[in-house]
Tab-separated table of C-alpha atoms in Angstrom:
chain	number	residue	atom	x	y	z
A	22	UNK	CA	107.040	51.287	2.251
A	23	UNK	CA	104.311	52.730	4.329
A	24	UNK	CA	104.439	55.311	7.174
A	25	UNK	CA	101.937	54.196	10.074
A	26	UNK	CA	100.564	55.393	13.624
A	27	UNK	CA	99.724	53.893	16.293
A	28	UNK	CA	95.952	55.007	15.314
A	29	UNK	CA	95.914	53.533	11.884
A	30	UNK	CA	98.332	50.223	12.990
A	31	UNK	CA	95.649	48.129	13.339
A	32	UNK	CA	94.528	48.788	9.532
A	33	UNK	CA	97.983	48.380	8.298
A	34	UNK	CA	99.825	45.861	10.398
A	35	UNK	CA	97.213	43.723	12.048
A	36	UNK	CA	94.473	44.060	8.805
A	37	UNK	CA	97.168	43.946	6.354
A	38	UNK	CA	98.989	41.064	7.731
A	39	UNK	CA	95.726	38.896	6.838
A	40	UNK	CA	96.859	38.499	3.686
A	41	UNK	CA	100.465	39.094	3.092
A	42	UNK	CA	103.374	39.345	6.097
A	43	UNK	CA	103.880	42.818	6.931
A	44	UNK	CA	107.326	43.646	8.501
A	45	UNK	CA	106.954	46.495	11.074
A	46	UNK	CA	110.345	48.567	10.836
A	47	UNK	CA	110.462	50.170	14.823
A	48	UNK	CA	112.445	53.233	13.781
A	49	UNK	CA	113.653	56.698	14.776
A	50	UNK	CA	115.322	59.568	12.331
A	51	UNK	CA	117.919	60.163	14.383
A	52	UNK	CA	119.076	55.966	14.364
A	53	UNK	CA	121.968	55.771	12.336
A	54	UNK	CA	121.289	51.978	11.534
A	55	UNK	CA	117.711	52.524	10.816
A	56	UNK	CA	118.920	54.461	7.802
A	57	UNK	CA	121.450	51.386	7.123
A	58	UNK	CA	118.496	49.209	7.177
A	59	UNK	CA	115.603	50.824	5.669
A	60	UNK	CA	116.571	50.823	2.055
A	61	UNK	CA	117.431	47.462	2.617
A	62	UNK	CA	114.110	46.375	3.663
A	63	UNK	CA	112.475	48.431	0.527
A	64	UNK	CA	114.218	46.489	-1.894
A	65	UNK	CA	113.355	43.166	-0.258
A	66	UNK	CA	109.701	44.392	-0.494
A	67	UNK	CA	110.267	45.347	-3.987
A	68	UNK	CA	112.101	41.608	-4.799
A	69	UNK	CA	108.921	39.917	-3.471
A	70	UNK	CA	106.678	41.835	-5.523
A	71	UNK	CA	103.306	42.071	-3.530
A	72	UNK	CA	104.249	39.186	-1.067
A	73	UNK	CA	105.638	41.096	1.253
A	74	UNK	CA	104.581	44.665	2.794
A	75	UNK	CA	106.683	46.753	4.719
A	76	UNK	CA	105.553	49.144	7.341
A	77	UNK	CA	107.567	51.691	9.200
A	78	UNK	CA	106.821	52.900	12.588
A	79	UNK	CA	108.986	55.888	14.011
A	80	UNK	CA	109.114	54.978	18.185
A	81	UNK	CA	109.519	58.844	18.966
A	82	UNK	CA	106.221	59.640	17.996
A	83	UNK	CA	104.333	56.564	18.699
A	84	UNK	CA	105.622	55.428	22.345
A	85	UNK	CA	103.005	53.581	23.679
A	86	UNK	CA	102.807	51.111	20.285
A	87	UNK	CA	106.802	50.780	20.913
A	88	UNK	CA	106.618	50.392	24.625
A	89	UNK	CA	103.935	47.329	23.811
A	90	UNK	CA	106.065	45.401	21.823
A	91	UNK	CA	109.013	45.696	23.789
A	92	UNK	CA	111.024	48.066	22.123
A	93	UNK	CA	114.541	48.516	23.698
A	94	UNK	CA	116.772	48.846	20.628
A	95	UNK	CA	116.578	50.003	17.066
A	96	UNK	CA	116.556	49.225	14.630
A	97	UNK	CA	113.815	46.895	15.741
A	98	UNK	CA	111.725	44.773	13.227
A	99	UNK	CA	109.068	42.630	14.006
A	100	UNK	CA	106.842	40.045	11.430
A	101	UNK	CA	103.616	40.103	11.495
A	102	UNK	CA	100.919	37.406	10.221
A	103	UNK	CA	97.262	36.672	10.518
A	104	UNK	CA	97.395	39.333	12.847
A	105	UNK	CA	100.009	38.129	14.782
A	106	UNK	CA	103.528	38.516	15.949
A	107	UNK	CA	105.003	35.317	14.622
A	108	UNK	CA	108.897	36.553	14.946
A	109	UNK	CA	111.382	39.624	15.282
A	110	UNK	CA	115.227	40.746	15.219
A	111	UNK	CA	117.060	43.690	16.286
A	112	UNK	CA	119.620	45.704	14.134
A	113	UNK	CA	120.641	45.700	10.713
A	114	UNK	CA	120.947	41.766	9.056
A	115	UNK	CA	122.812	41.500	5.985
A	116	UNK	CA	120.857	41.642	3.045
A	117	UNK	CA	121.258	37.575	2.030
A	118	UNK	CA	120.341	37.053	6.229
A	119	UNK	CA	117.406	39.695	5.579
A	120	UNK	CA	116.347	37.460	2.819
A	121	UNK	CA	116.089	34.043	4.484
A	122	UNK	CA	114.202	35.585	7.561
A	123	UNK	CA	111.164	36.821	5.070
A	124	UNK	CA	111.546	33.424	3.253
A	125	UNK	CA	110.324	31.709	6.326
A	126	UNK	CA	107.378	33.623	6.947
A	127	UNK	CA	106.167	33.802	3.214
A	128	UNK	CA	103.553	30.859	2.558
A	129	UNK	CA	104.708	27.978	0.224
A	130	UNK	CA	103.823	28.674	-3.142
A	131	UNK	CA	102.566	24.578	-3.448
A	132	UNK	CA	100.276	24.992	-0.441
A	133	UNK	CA	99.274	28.732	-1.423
A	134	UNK	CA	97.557	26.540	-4.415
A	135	UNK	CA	96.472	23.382	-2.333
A	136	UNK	CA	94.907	26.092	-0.245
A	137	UNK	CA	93.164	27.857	-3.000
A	138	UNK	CA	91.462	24.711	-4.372
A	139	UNK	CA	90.109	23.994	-1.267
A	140	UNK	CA	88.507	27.358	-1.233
A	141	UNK	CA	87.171	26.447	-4.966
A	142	UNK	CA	85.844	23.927	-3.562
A	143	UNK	CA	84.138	25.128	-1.395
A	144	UNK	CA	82.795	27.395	-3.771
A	145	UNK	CA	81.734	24.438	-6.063
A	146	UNK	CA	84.553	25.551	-8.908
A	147	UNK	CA	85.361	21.765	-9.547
A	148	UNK	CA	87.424	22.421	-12.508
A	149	UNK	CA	89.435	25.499	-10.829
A	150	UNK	CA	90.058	23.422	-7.943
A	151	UNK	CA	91.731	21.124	-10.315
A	152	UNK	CA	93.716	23.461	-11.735
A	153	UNK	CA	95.046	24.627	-8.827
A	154	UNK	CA	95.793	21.152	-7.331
A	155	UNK	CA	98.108	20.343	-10.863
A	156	UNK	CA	99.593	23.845	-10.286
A	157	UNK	CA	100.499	22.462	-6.787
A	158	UNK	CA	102.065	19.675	-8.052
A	159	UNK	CA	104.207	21.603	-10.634
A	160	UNK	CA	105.683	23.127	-8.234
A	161	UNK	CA	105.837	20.121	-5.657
A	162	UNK	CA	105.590	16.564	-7.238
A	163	UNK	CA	107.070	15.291	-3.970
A	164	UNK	CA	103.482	16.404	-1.666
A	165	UNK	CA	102.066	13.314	-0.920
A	166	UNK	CA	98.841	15.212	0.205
A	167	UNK	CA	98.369	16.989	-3.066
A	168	UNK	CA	98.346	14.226	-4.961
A	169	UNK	CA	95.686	12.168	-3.166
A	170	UNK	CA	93.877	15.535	-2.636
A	171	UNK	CA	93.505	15.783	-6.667
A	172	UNK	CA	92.914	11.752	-7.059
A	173	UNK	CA	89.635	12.713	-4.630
A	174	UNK	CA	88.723	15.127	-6.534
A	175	UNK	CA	88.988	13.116	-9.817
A	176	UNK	CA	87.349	9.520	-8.373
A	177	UNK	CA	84.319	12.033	-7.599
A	178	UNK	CA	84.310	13.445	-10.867
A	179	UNK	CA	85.025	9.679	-12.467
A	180	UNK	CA	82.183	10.048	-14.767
A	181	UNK	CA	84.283	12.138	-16.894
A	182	UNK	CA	86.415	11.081	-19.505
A	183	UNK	CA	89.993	10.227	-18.021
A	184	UNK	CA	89.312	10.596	-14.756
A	185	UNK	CA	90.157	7.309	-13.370
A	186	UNK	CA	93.040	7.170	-15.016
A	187	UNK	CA	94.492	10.687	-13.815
A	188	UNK	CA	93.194	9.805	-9.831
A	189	UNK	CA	95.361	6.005	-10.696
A	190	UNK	CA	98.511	8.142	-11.397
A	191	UNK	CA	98.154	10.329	-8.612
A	192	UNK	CA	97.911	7.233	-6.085
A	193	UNK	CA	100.542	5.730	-7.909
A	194	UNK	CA	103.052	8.426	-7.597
A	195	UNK	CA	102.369	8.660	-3.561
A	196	UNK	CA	105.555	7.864	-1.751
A	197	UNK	CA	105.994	4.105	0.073
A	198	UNK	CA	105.191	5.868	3.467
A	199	UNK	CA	102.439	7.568	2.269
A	200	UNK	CA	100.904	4.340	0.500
A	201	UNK	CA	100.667	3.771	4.441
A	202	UNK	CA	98.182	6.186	5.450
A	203	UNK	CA	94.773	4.722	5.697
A	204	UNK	CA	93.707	7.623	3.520
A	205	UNK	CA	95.661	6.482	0.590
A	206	UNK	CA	94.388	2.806	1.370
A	207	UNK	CA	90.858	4.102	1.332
A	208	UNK	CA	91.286	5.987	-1.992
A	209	UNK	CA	92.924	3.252	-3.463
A	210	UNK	CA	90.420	0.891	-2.347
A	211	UNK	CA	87.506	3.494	-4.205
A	212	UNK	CA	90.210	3.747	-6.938
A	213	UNK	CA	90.110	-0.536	-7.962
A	214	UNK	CA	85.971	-0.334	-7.007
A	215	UNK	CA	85.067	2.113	-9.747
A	216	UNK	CA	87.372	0.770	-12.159
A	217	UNK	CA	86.157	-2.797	-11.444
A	218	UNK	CA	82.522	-1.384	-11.593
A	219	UNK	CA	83.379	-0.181	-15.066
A	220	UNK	CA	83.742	-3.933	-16.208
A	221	UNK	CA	80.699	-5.384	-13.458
A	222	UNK	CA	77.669	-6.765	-15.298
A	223	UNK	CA	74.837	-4.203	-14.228
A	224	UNK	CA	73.754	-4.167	-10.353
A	225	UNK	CA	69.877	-5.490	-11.006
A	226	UNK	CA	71.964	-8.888	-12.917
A	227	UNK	CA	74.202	-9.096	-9.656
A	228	UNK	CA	71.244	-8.898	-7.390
A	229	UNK	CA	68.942	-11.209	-9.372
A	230	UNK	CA	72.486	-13.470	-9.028
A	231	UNK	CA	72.397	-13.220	-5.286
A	232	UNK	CA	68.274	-13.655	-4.902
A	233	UNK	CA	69.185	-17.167	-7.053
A	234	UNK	CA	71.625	-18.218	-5.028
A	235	UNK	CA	72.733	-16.387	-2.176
A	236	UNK	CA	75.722	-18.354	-1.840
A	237	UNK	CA	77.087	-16.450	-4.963
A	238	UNK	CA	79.851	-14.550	-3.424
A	239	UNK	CA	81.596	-13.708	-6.332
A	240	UNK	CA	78.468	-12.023	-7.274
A	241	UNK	CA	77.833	-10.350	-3.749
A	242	UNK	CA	81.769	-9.432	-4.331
A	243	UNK	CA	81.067	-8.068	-7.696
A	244	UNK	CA	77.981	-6.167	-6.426
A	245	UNK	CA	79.510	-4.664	-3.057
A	246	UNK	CA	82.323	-3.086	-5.041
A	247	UNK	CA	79.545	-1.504	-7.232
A	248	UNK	CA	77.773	-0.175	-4.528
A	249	UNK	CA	81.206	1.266	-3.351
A	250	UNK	CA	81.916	2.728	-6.591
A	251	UNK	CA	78.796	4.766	-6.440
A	252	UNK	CA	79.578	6.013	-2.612
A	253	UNK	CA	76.747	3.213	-1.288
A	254	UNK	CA	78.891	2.060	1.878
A	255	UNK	CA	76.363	0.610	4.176
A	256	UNK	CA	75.051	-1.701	1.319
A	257	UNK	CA	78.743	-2.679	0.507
A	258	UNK	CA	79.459	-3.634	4.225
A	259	UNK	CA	76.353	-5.594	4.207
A	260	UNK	CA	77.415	-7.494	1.302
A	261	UNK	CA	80.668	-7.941	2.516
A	262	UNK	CA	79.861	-9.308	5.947
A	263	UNK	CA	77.384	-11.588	4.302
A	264	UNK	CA	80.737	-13.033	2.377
A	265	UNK	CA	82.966	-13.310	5.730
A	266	UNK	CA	80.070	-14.970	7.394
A	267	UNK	CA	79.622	-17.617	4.356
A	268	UNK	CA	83.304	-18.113	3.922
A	269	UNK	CA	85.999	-16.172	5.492
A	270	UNK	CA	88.943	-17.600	3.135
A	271	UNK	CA	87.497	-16.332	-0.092
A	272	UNK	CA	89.399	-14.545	-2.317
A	273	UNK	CA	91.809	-15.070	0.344
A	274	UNK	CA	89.820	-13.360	2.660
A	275	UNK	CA	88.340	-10.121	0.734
A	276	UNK	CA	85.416	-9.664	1.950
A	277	UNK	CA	87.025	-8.537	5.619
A	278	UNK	CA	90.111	-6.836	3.990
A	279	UNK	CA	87.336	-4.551	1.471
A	280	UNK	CA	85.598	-4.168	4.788
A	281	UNK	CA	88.294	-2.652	6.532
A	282	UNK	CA	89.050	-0.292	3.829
A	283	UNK	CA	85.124	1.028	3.075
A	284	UNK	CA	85.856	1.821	7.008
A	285	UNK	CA	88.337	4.332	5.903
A	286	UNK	CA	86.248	5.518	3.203
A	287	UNK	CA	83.173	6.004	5.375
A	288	UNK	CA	84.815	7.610	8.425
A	289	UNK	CA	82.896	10.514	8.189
A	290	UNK	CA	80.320	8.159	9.496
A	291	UNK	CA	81.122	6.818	12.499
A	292	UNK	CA	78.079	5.561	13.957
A	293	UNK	CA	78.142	3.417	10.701
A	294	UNK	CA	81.685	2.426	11.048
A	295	UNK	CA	81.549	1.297	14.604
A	296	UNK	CA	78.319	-0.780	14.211
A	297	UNK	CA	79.921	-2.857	11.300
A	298	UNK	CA	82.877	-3.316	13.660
A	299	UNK	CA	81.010	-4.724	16.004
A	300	UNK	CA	79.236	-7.025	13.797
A	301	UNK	CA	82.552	-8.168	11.929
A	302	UNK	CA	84.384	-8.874	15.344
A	303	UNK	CA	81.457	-10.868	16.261
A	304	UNK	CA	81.541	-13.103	13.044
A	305	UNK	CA	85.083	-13.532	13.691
A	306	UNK	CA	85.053	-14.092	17.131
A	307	UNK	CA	81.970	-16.828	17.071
């Protein structure tokens, strides 16, 4: 545990809290509880190994610091993180009760890794990120968002041997309600276009199919999921509406349902999004 002041708190509270919660022990040595609860709160900081700091702040010589944060009673502990105040008790908790109130402000250990792999990520570590999404899901095969965070990461990296396959099982193990969420559709939807693009006769045989006979829709369907496959989604919708506007029933009506997924998977584009709405709602609507 570590003695501050009200000169160095911001260092070691409101700095330290930036990475780990630090528990602020409002104290005074003359507190017969304080001296109840302080060894109790060192061996909760030494059961959490490095997760957990504790800081001890004695109220007779640091007024003010008390007198901000409300201090009426000791012992008085308050929880800091990212720099904030997040939650507090007075007196001396039991040491199970001591040990639930620092297991709510410590991060989960499956989102400390979903959180790291998006900062590999960012960093371009493709593989790390990886790493740390499987990690995730060690530790929490239930998290929906991990597992269609990792199947992203794989369907970009398809290329690669056994990527498809381990972005298929990630989908596939998504809950029913999360097989909802129009992200899972739209992953799915890039999921069945690369694998289908796998088995696709090459795009410049599909196009010379369409120039021959643009009434080909199977080939305008074959080449549209191609072009989605390779991240191509204003070339897809084009395809796609061309189908809807030939015939609107075939494949029992793909060409509007791919549509309406690739509008998922494009949604960082909205200007592209909403100008293929338009122009599908008016091909319906005519």
């Amino acid at each position: 545990m570590l003695d501050t002041t009200q000169e160095d708190f911001s260092r070691d509270v409101i700095d330290a809290s930036q990475d780990s919660p630090v528990l602020v022990d409002f104290w005074a040595p003359w507190c017969g509880p304080c001296r109840t609860l302080s060894p109790l709160l060192a061996a909760a900081e030494a059961e959490f190994k490095g997760r957990l700091k504790v800081v001890k702040l004695n109220v007779d010589e640091n007024q003010e610091l008390a007198g901000r944060f409300g201090v009426r009673s000791i012992p008085f502990v308050v929880a800091f993180v990212a720099g904030e105040p997040v939650d507090s008790f007075v007196g001396v908790l039991p040491a199970e009760s001591l040990r639930q109130f620092i297991g709510r402000l410590l991060p989960d250990p499956a989102e400390t890794q979903r959180r790291k792999a998006g900062e590999l990520l960012k960093g371009g570590d493709l593989a790390g990120a990886a790493s740390a999404l499987r990690a995730a899901l060690a530790l929490d095969p239930e998290r929906d968002v991990t597992r269609m965070d990792l199947a992203q990461l794989m369907l970009e990296r398809s290329s690669e041997n056994g990527r498809l396959a381990e972005a298929a099982d990630c989908l596939e193990g998504v809950s029913a309600a999360g097989k909802l969420d129009s992200r899972w559709i739209a992953l799915n939807t890039q999921l069945r276009s690369q694998q289908r693009a796998a088995e696709l006769p090459a795009s410049e045989v599909l196009q010379q199919r369409i120039a021959a006979d643009p009434t080909d829709l199977q080939a305008r369907l074959d080449f549209a999921n191609a072009l989605v496959a390779g991240g191509q989604y204003e070339a897809a919708l084009e395809q796609l509406l061309a189908i809807v506007e030939r015939d609107r029933a075939f494949g029992d009506d793909v060409g509007r349902r791919l549509m309406l997924s690739v509008f998922d998977l494009a949604a960082a584009q909205p200007q592209l999004v909403s100008s293929f709405r338009r122009r599908l709602s008016a091909v319906l609507h005519r």
